[in-house]
Amino acid sequence: MADLLRKHGISKATFFKWRSKYGGASVSDVTRLRELEVENAKLKRMYAHLALENPAIKADVLNRKL
């Protein structure tokens, strides 16, 4: 195992962390997990954009009313 880890440039700590995380998962489970992580990242970016945009829009609307 040490030779394989060295060949692929993976530390023992990383290997054991991955093994504990993905140990009992099938390929389809890991694929679905990655898809969900990508979707989650996209939703976080959308939320951050809207969270910054919302106060600016509110301020603009309030200034127009005055």
Tab-separated table of C-alpha atoms in Angstrom:
chain	number	residue	atom	x	y	z
A	1	MET	CA	0.000	0.000	0.000
A	2	ALA	CA	2.814	2.416	0.826
A	3	ASP	CA	4.241	2.016	-2.689
A	4	LEU	CA	0.876	2.802	-4.298
A	5	LEU	CA	0.386	5.863	-2.139
A	6	ARG	CA	3.879	7.102	-2.942
A	7	LYS	CA	3.375	6.398	-6.670
A	8	HIS	CA	0.193	8.502	-6.752
A	9	GLY	CA	1.464	11.197	-4.387
A	10	ILE	CA	-1.119	10.562	-1.666
A	11	SER	CA	-0.261	10.785	2.016
A	12	LYS	CA	-1.290	8.065	4.462
A	13	ALA	CA	-3.461	10.542	6.350
A	14	THR	CA	-5.333	11.445	3.161
A	15	PHE	CA	-5.815	7.781	2.298
A	16	PHE	CA	-7.278	6.931	5.690
A	17	LYS	CA	-9.481	10.023	5.623
A	18	TRP	CA	-10.839	9.037	2.193
A	19	ARG	CA	-11.275	5.445	3.315
A	20	SER	CA	-13.337	6.492	6.322
A	21	LYS	CA	-15.423	8.838	4.176
A	22	TYR	CA	-15.958	6.653	1.089
A	23	GLY	CA	-15.217	3.164	2.499
A	24	GLY	CA	-18.648	1.572	2.062
A	25	ALA	CA	-19.807	3.698	-0.861
A	26	SER	CA	-20.367	2.386	-4.347
A	27	VAL	CA	-19.265	4.235	-7.472
A	28	SER	CA	-22.780	5.570	-8.044
A	29	ASP	CA	-22.908	6.864	-4.461
A	30	VAL	CA	-19.642	8.750	-4.873
A	31	THR	CA	-20.756	10.129	-8.249
A	32	ARG	CA	-24.023	11.374	-6.746
A	33	LEU	CA	-22.143	12.902	-3.810
A	34	ARG	CA	-19.870	14.830	-6.161
A	35	GLU	CA	-22.887	16.058	-8.155
A	36	LEU	CA	-24.514	17.261	-4.948
A	37	GLU	CA	-21.324	19.038	-3.864
A	38	VAL	CA	-21.144	20.861	-7.217
A	39	GLU	CA	-24.820	21.829	-6.986
A	40	ASN	CA	-24.356	23.001	-3.394
A	41	ALA	CA	-21.402	25.187	-4.378
A	42	LYS	CA	-23.454	26.712	-7.200
A	43	LEU	CA	-26.348	27.467	-4.845
A	44	LYS	CA	-23.976	29.046	-2.304
A	45	ARG	CA	-22.585	31.346	-5.012
A	46	MET	CA	-26.127	32.297	-6.093
A	47	TYR	CA	-27.103	33.057	-2.486
A	48	ALA	CA	-23.992	35.164	-1.901
A	49	HIS	CA	-24.696	37.158	-5.056
A	50	LEU	CA	-28.316	37.769	-4.071
A	51	ALA	CA	-27.394	38.595	-0.478
A	52	LEU	CA	-25.129	41.375	-1.753
A	53	GLU	CA	-27.582	42.561	-4.380
A	54	ASN	CA	-30.689	42.694	-2.148
A	55	PRO	CA	-29.607	45.573	0.165
A	56	ALA	CA	-28.504	47.611	-2.841
A	57	ILE	CA	-31.902	47.188	-4.490
A	58	LYS	CA	-33.705	48.073	-1.252
A	59	ALA	CA	-31.619	51.230	-0.842
A	60	ASP	CA	-32.313	52.215	-4.446
A	61	VAL	CA	-36.084	51.725	-4.025
A	62	LEU	CA	-36.149	53.693	-0.761
A	63	ASN	CA	-34.220	56.565	-2.351
A	64	ARG	CA	-36.688	56.695	-5.254
A	65	LYS	CA	-39.668	56.933	-2.889
A	66	LEU	CA	-38.128	59.869	-1.030
